[in-house]
PDB file of C-alpha atoms in Angstrom:
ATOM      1  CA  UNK A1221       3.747 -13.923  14.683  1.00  0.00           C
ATOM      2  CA  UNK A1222       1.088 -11.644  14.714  1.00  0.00           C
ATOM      3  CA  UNK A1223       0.520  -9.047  11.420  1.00  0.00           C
ATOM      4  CA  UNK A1224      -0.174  -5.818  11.300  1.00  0.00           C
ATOM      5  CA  UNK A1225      -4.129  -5.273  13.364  1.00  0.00           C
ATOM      6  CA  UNK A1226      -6.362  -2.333  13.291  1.00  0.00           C
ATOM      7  CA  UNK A1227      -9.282  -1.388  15.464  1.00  0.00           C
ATOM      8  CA  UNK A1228     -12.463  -0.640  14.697  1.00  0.00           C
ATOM      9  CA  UNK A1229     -13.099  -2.722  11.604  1.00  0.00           C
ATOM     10  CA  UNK A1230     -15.764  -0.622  10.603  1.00  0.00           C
ATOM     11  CA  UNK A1231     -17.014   2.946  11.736  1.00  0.00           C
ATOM     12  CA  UNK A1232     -19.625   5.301  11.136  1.00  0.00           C
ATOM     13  CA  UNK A1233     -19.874   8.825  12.095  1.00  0.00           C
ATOM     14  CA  UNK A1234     -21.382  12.008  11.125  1.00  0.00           C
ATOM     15  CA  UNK A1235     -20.188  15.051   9.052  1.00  0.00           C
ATOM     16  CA  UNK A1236     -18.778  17.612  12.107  1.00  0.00           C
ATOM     17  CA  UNK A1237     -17.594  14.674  13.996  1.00  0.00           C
ATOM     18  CA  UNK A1238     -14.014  13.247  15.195  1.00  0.00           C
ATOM     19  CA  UNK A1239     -12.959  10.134  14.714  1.00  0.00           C
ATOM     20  CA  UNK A1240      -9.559   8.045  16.398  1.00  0.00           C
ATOM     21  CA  UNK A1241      -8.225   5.189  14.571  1.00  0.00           C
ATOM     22  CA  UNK A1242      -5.897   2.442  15.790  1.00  0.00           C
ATOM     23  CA  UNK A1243      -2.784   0.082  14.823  1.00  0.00           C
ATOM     24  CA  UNK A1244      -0.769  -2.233  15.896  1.00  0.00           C
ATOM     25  CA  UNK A1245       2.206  -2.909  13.589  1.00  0.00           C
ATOM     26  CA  UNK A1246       4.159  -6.448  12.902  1.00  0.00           C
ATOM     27  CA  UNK A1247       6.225  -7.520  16.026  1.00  0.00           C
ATOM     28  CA  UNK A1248       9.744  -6.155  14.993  1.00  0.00           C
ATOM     29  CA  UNK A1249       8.368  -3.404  13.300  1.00  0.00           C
ATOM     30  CA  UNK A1250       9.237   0.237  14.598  1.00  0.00           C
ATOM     31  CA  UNK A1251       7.531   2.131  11.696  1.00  0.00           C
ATOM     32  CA  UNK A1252       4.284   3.019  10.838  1.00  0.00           C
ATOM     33  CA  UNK A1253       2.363   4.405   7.868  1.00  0.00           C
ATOM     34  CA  UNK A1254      -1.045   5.365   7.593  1.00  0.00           C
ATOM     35  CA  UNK A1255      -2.861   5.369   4.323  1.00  0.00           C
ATOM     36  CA  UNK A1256      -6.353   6.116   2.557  1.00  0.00           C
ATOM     37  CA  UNK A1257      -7.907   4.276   0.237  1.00  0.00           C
ATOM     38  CA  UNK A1258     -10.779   5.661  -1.647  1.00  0.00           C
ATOM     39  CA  UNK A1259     -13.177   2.820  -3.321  1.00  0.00           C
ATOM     40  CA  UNK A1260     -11.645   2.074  -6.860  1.00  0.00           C
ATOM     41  CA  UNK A1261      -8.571   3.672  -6.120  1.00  0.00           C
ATOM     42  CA  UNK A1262      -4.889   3.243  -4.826  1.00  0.00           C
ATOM     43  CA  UNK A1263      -3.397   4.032  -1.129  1.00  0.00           C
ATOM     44  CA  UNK A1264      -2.620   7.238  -0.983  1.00  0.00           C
ATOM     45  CA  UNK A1265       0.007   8.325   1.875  1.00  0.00           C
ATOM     46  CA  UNK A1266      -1.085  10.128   4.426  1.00  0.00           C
ATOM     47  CA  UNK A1267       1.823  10.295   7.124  1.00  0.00           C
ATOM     48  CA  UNK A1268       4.198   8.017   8.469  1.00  0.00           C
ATOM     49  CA  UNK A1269       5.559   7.635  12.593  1.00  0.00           C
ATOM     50  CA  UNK A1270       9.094   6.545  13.568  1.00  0.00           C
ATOM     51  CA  UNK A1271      10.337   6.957  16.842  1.00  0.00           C
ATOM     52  CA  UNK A1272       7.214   8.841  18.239  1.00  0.00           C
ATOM     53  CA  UNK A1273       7.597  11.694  15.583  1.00  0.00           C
ATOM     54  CA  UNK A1274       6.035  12.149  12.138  1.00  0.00           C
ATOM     55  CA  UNK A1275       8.691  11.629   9.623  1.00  0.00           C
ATOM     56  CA  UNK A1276       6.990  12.488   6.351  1.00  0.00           C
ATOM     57  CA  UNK A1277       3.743  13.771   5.407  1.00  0.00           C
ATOM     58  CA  UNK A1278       1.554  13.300   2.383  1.00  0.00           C
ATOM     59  CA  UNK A1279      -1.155  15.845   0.901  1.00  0.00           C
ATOM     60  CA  UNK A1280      -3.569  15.607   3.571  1.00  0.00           C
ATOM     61  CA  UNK A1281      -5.074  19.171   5.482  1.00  0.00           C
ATOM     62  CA  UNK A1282      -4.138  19.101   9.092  1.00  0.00           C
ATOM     63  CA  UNK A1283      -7.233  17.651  10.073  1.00  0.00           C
ATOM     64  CA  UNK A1284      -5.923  14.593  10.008  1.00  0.00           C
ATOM     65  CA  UNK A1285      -3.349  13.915  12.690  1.00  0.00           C
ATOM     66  CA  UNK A1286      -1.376  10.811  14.553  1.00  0.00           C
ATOM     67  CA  UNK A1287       0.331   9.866  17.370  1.00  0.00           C
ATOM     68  CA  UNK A1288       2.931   6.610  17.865  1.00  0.00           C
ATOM     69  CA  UNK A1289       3.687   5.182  21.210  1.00  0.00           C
ATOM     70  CA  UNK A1290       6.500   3.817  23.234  1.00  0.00           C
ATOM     71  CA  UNK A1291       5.570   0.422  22.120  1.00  0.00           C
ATOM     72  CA  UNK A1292       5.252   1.683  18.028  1.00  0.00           C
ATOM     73  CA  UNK A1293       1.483   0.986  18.248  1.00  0.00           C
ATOM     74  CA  UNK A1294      -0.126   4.182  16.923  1.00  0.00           C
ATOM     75  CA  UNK A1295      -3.703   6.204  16.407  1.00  0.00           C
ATOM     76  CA  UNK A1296      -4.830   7.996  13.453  1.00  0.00           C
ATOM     77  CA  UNK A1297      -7.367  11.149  14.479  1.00  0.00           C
ATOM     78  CA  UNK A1298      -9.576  13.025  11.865  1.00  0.00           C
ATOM     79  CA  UNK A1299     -11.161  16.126  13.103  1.00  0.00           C
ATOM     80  CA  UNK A1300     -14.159  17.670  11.610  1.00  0.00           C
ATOM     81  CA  UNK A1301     -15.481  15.177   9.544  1.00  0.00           C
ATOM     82  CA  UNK A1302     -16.225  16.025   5.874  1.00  0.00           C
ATOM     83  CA  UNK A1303     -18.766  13.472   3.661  1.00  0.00           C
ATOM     84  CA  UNK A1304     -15.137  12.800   1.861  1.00  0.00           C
ATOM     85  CA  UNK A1305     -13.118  11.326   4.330  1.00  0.00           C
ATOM     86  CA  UNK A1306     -15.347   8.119   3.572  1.00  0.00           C
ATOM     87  CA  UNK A1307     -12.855   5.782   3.061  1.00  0.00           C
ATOM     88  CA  UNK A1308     -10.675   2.595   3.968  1.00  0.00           C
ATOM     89  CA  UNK A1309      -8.205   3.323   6.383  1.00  0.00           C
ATOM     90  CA  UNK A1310      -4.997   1.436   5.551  1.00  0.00           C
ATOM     91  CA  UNK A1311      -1.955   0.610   8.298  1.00  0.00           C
ATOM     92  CA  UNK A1312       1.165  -0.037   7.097  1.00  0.00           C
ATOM     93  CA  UNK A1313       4.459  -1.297   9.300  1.00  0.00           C
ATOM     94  CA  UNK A1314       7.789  -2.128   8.399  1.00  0.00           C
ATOM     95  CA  UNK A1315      11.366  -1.934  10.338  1.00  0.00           C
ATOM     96  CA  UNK A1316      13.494   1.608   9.411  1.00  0.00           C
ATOM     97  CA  UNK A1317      16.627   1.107   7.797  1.00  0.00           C
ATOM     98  CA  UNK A1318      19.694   2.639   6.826  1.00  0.00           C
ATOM     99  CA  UNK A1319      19.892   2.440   2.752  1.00  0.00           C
ATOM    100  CA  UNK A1320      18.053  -1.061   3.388  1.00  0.00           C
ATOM    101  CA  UNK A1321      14.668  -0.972   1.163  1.00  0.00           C
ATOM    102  CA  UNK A1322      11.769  -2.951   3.232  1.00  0.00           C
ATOM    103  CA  UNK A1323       8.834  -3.804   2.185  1.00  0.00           C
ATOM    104  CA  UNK A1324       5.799  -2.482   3.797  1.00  0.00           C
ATOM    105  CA  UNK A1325       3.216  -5.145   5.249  1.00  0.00           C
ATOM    106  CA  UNK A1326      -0.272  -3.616   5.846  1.00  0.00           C
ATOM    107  CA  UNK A1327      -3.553  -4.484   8.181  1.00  0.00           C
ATOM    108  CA  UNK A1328      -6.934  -5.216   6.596  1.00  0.00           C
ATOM    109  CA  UNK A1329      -7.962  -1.080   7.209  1.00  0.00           C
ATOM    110  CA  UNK A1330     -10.658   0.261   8.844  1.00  0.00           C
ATOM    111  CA  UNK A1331     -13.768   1.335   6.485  1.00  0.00           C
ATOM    112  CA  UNK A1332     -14.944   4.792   7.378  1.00  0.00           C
ATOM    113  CA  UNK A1333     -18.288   5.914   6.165  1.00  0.00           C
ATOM    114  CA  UNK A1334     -19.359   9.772   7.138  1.00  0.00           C
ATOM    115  CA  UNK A1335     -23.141  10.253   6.882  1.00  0.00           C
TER     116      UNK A1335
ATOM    117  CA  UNK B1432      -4.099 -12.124 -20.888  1.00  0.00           C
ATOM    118  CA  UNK B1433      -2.304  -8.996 -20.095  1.00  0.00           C
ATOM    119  CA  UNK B1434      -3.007  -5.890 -19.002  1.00  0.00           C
ATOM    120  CA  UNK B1435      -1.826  -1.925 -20.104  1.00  0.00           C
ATOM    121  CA  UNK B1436      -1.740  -0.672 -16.801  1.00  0.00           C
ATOM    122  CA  UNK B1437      -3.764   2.127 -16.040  1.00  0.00           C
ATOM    123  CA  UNK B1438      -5.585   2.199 -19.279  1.00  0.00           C
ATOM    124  CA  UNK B1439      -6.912  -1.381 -19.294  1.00  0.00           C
ATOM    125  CA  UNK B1440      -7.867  -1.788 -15.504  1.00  0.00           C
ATOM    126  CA  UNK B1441      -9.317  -5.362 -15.547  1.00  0.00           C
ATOM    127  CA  UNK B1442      -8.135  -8.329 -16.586  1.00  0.00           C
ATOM    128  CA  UNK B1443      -9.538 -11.693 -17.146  1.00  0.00           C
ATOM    129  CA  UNK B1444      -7.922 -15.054 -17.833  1.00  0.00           C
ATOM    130  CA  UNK B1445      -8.452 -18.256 -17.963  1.00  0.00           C
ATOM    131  CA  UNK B1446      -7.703 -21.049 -14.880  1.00  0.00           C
ATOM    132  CA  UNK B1447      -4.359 -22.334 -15.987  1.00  0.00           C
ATOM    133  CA  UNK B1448      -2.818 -19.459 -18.440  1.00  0.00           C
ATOM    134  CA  UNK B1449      -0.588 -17.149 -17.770  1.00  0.00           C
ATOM    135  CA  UNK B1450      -0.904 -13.628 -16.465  1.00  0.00           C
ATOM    136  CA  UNK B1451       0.678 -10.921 -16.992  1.00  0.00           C
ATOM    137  CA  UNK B1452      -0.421  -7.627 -15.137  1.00  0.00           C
ATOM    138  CA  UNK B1453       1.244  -4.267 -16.020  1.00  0.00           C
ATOM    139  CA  UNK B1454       2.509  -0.883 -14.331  1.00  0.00           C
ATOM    140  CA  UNK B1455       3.862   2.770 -15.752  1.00  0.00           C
ATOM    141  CA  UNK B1456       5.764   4.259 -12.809  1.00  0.00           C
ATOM    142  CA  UNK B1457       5.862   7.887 -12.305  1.00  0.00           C
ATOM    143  CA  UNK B1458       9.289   8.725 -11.395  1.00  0.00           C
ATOM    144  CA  UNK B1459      13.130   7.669 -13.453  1.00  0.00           C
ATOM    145  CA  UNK B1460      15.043   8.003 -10.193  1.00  0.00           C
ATOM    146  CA  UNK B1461      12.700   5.627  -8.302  1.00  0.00           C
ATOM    147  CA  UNK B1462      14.667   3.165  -6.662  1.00  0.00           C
ATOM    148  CA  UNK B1463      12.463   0.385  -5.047  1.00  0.00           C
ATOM    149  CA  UNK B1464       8.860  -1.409  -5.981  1.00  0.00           C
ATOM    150  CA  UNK B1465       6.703  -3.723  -4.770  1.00  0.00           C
ATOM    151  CA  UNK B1466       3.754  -5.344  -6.042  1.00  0.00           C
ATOM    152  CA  UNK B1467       0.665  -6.254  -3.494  1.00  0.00           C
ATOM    153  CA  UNK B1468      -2.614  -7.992  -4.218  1.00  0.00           C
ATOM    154  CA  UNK B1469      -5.760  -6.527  -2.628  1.00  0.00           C
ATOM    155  CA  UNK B1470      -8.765  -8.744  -2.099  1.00  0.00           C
ATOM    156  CA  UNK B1471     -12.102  -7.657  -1.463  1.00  0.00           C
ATOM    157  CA  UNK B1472     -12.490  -6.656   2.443  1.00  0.00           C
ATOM    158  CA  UNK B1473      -8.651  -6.954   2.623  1.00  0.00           C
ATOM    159  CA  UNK B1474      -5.372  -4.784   2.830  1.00  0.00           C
ATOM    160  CA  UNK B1475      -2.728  -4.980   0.392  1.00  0.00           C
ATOM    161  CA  UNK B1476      -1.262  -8.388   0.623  1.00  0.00           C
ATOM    162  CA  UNK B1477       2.642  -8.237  -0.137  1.00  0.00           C
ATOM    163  CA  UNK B1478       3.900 -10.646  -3.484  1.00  0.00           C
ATOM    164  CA  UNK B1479       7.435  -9.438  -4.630  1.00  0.00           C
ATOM    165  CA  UNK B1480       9.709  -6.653  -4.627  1.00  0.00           C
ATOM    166  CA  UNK B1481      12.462  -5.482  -6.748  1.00  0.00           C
ATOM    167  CA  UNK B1482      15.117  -3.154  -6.500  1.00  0.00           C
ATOM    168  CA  UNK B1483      16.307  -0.878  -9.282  1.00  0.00           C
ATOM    169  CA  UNK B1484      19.878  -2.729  -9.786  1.00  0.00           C
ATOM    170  CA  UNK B1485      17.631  -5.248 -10.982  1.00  0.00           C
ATOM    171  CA  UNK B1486      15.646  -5.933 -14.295  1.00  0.00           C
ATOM    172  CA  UNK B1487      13.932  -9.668 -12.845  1.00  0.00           C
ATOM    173  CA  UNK B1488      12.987 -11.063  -9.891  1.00  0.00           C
ATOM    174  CA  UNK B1489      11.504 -14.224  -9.628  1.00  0.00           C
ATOM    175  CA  UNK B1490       8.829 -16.029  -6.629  1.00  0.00           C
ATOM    176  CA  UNK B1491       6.605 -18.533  -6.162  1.00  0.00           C
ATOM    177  CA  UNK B1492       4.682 -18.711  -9.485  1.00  0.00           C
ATOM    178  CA  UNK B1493       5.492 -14.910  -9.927  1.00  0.00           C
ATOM    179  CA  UNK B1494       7.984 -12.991 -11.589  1.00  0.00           C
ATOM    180  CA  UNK B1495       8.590  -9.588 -11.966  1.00  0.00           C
ATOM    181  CA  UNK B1496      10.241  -7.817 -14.798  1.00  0.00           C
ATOM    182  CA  UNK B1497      11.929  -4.207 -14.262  1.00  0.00           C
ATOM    183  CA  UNK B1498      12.237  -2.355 -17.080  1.00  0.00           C
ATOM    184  CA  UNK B1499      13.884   1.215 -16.556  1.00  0.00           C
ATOM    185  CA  UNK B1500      14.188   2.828 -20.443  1.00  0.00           C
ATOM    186  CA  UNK B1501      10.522   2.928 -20.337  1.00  0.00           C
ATOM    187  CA  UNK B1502       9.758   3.125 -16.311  1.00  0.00           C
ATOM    188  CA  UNK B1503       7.656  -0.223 -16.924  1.00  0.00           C
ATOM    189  CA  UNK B1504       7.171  -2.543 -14.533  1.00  0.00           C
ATOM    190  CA  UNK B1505       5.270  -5.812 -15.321  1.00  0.00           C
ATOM    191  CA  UNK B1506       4.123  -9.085 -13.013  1.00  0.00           C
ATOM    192  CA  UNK B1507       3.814 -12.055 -14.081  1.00  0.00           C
ATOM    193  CA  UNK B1508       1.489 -14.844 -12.744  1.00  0.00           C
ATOM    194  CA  UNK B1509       2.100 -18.453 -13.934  1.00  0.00           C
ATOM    195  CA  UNK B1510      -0.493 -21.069 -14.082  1.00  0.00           C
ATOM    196  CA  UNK B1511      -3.305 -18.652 -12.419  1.00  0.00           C
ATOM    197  CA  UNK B1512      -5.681 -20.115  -9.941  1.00  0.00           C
ATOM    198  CA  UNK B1513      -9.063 -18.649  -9.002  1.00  0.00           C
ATOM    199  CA  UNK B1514      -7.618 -17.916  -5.719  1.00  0.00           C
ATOM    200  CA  UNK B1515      -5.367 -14.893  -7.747  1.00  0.00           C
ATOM    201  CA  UNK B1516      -8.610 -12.924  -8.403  1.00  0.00           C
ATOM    202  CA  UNK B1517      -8.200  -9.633  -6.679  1.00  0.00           C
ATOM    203  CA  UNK B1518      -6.692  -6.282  -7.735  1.00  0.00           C
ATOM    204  CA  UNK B1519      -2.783  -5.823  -8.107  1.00  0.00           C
ATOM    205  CA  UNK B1520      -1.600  -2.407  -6.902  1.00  0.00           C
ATOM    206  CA  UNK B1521       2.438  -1.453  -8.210  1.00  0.00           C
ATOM    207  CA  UNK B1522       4.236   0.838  -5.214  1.00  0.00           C
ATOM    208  CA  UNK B1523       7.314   2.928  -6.122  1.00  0.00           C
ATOM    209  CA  UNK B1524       9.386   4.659  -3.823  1.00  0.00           C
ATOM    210  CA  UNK B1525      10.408   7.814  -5.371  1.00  0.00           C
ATOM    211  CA  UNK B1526      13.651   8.915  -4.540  1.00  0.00           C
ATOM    212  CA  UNK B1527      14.385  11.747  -1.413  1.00  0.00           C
ATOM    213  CA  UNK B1528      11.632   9.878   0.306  1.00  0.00           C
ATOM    214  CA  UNK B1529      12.950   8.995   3.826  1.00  0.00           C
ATOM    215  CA  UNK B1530      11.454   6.187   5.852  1.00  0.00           C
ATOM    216  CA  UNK B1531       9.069   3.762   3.287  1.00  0.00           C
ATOM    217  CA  UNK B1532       6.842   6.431   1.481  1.00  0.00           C
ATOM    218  CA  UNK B1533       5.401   4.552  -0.986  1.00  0.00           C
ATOM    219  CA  UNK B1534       2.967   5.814  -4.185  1.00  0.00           C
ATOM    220  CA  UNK B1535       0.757   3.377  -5.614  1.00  0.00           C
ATOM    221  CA  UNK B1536      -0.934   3.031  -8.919  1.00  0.00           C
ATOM    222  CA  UNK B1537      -4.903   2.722  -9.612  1.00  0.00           C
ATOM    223  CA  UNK B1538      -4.429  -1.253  -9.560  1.00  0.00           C
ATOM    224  CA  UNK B1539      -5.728  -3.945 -12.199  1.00  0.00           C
ATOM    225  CA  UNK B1540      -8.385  -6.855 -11.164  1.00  0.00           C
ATOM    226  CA  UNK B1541      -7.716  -9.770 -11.975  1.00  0.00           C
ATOM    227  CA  UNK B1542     -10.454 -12.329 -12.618  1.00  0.00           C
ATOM    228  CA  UNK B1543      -9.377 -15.741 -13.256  1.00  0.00           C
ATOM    229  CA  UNK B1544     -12.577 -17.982 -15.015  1.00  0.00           C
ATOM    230  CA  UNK B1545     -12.806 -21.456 -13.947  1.00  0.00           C
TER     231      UNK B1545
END
């Protein structure tokens, strides 16, 4: 039973640049949430897919955009790089349900650094 | 050893004692929490959740205590093992927050001496 995998592992860009991140959540799982993770601090919700749509949204500019496909796999895209969007990129999945709390389970993140 | 949460970030015990790692939640009406353990080069690694209706919930060596009056929420880690050094990150899910929105705390690391 595969977990939760995200692609690239590791990344480096440049300020200006854009930048497409990728997850694949836990077989069964039909929701996905994407986090950042500064160094020393706690996730910090950035948006969440269900059903192809963005659900909720965190407070992150609009910059910072997804996508989820037919198959609940889903990208993360950052446009115009700034020096502080060096982070971890965290992936979280978990199954939507009615007045049912799940647990989220996460992937190991992609690190970001912006030169 | 314990922890106070956010103000005492690190933690260290030794192999064999008991741990007990602390959390101040942000929100009265929030209904669900989890607890995760982060190791270095790792994403959050899921330990136990708890639901408000509760005020204990009890795994594998860990037990968490729920304590609404205060909006406290505490882990507990029996007989800790080197391989429980990492930090421990408290979620809440705040209430109106559709899907699994969770917030999470700064985190405590945990070092366990041999």
């Amino acid at each position: 039973d595969a977990g939760v995998t995200q692609s690239p592992t590791h990344l480096i860009k440049t300020r200006g640049q854009q930048v497409t991140l990728r997850c694949s959540p836990k077989s069964g799982h039909d929701t996905v949430s994407w986090y950042q993770q500064a160094l020393g601090q706690g996730p910090q919700f950035i948006f969440q897919y269900y059903e192809e749509e963005e659900r909720q949204r965190g407070n992150f500019p609009d910059r910072f955009s997804g996508h989820q496909f037919p198959n609940y796999s889903s990208e993360l895209n950052v446009n115009a790089l700034l020096l502080g969007d060096s982070a971890l990129y965290l992936c979280a999945s978990s199954l939507r349900g009615q007045g049912i709390r799940q647990p989220q389970h996460f992937g190991d993140g992609t690190r970001l650094s912006i030169l | 050893g314990e922890s106070v949460g956010l103000h005492l970030p690190t933690l260290s015990v030794q192999e064999g004692d008991n741990s007990i790692i602390n959390c101040a939640y942000s929100n009265s009406a929030s209904d669900y929490f989890i607890w995760y353990k982060q190791e270095s080069g790792k994403g959050p690694q899921f330990i136990i959740d708890i639901r408000s209706n509760m005020d204990k919930r009890q795994g594998q060596r860990v037990t968490v205590l729920l304590n609404k009056t205060v909006k406290h929420l505490s882990l507990q880690i029996a007989a800790t093992q080197p391989g429980d050094s990492a930090v421990y990150f408290c979620a809440e899910k705040k209430p109106k927050a559709t899907g699994n929105q969770f917030y999470f705390g700064t985190g405590t690391s945990l070092t366990v001496i041999p």
